[in-house]
Amino acid sequence: MNKPFQERGAWTGRQLGTDARVPITDDLHRFTELSARLTGFDGVALEATGLAEVYRAVAAERLGAERYARLLRELPEPDGAMDGELRAAARAVTYLWYTGSWPGPPPTVVSPRAYGEGLVWKAAGLKAPATDPGGYGSWGEERDGSGPGNGVEGGGR
Amino acid sequence: MTRYDVIVVGAGVAGSLVAHRLGRHGRRVLVLEAGAGVPGDHEPSADPLITYLTAAAKVPGSPYRAHPAAPWPEVTDLSGADGIPGFRAVGHLRQEGPLPYASGYVRVNGGTGNVWTGLAPRMLPEDFDTESFGYGRRWPLTYDDLERHYRAAEEELGVAADADEQREHVGLPFPDDYVFPMRALPASRVDRLLAARLDGRRVKDPVTLHEVELRVVGTPHARNSVPDPRYDGGRGYVPRGRHGRPAPDSRCVGNASCVPHCPSHAKYTPLKTQGRWSTTVTLRDRSVVSRVLVDGRGRATGVKYRSYGGEVSVAHADVVVLAAHAVENARLLLLSRLADRSGQVGRNLMDHPVLLTWGLLPEDAGPYRGPGSVSGLEGFRTGTARRLRAPFRVELGAWGWAWAKGSVDADVHHFLTERGLFGAELRRAVGDRIRRQFTLQFEMEQSADPANRVTLHPHERDPLGLPRPLVTYDLDEHVKEGMAAARTVSDQIFSLLGAEDHTDYTPVAAWPGRFEHGGRTYGYRGAGHAAGTHIMGDSPATSVVDAWQRCWDHPGLYAIGCGSMPSVATSNPTLTMAALALRSTERIEADLAARDRPASLVPPPASPAAIAPSPIRGASA
């Protein structure tokens, strides 16, 4: 489904990922779908990071056209059978989403934003250090439950 | 102008404080810093926060990019290896000892004080003389001699703590009316969970066979919290923010990145002191001092220094203060062939070797939301137990397993590659793992041993042609027994907590500091607390500096910093270093005042102490 404003891409210039008529959008859609399967975060959460297009480009570049195309074509199920090459590619893309870095050694941090949006922090209901502090004394408070945690709460047993 | 009242070498905590206090007296001070100055001066693009966020390894030096002309040792320069010795060291600081000196430092404007955690406890009165416990070296001064300067340091750094708690549960003799500038920081979630299960419980010290009662106690922090209106006789305290400017509303907001960078400027760094320097203080960065100059009678006259391009300059002053870090101060004295009548320059290198144990609490430990450690266990620091094993302070680590295992990326890697997880399973496993992580950080006192030393490398040179520092380092039985005790204490604590112990000093490559003792393997890290390399004492035959941190053999030459400390005790040493620096400043100012006085009209100054070869020890026990 196209959102109406996406059509504006036709006359507001060719910003990457905003022009609904070029194949890249379909490609991005498939990349996001793949990423959702691999990471356990849905497409909305992934798009909210603002990094889907950047990561698509990083993955395409780092994996090379052939492996990247194969990953998107086969859209592996996380619990499905994958051969070595596909599994390595899937892991690298997952690591990218979770950490903001393409795996190394040494890993390459894509950008300060990528570090801050690492899914590893969201998985734990936390914010990446030095990116979005909770305020004075927040370190002593009970978790507010806003994180996508398992409802794990402290207190004596 | 190349003539100054005072030249300070190194713009870290100690050097910045000395320059600040002397500048207040109108003294002309030149501060020479080997590292690069504030971003914007030279490289507008070098924002420490951005550099840190994009660093692959978020190590202590990661907010900064070292220039080849002023390199520094980073923890990543060390790696563990199979065999003897079980480690390799590359980079600026070379090593040839049985075990690694496991700490780094940074050479930038602000020094290692930019990247410290910000914990600021005082030493205990008994720490100043461990000879009575049968080990280590006695200080030529007492807690009482330093107390006034501790207060001044707590003001300069802006310390948040609760005097009642420090008095009752740490054993510090604060007077009834003592107030810290700011109230104690709120305990972290991990502190509260541990307190609920540990406070009042007892564990057995396997070395001394004593039972020790556990209690979670807040640590003093040089970090902005709520100002205490009772401070300074009811005048209160105004927190300082960026550049040391008054910032009444500045508070620690929980960035959880104190090491290496506090974006909110709530943590004290020397840049705050520099922001308050008088106009008589001049900072010259990218200036690598290569030699201290003395006249025919041994009196300090100035320094020789080099630009990054290798251009040599000379500056002259009546007083030269070396404040370049314990390792670099020793290196500079050795390069200058000065102050070594005792043969102790570079010797007695100490650190706080840290035994880490880590695991998972049964529930959410609330990691990565505030300072690296807010509270600790203080029951293993004192008393006759010190005879049998090194005493230690236990920091409750609130950044998951970061110090032991690296960043959370390691957890992602683990579940992806070793467990083969993807999707919802991965998300659940990673989240659960990180939420429940905590670490115990046992910081051991290591005593002065002349065999642990910094020398000049016989042939390795830095890009300016200066010999690199070479370290020989080991841990003695006293420390190893301390670690053995700590590990057994840890086992008991994990049991009381119902925590899952994940302590494991592998892979070998990740644990350069690794040894076997009594059939058990231990791994340690370095706390970054280098000390002892220009040791303080009461005789020029056995020490490098006197109780004022003056080099015995060279009037007008001071070597200040943790390098002067005869013992490192179990307190993070920055506050003590700051107190010592402020104390030395009084001595320096008295020297300069004496210089400026018409010779025959007045007697020599009686304050702060008579100029005597050996300072008189305080009368109080």
Short mmCIF file of C-alpha atoms in Angstrom, two decimals, chain B residues 30 44 49 95 136 210 250 325-326 359 406 427 485 590 601:
data_model
loop_
_atom_site.label_atom_id
_atom_site.label_comp_id
_atom_site.label_asym_id
_atom_site.label_seq_id
_atom_site.Cartn_x
_atom_site.Cartn_y
_atom_site.Cartn_z
CA LEU B 30 52.51 27.78 31.89
CA PRO B 44 36.42 21.12 14.71
CA LEU B 49 30.95 12.12 21.92
CA GLN B 95 56.23 -4.85 29.11
CA GLY B 136 53.79 -1.91 52.35
CA HIS B 210 36.76 -14.22 60.11
CA SER B 250 23.11 20.22 36.46
CA HIS B 325 50.74 10.62 35.15
CA ALA B 326 52.70 8.13 37.26
CA GLY B 359 26.56 -13.41 36.64
CA GLY B 406 33.13 -6.13 26.48
CA ARG B 427 15.14 -11.05 20.92
CA ALA B 485 39.59 -14.53 49.45
CA ALA B 590 55.04 29.72 50.08
CA LEU B 601 63.57 41.86 56.45
#
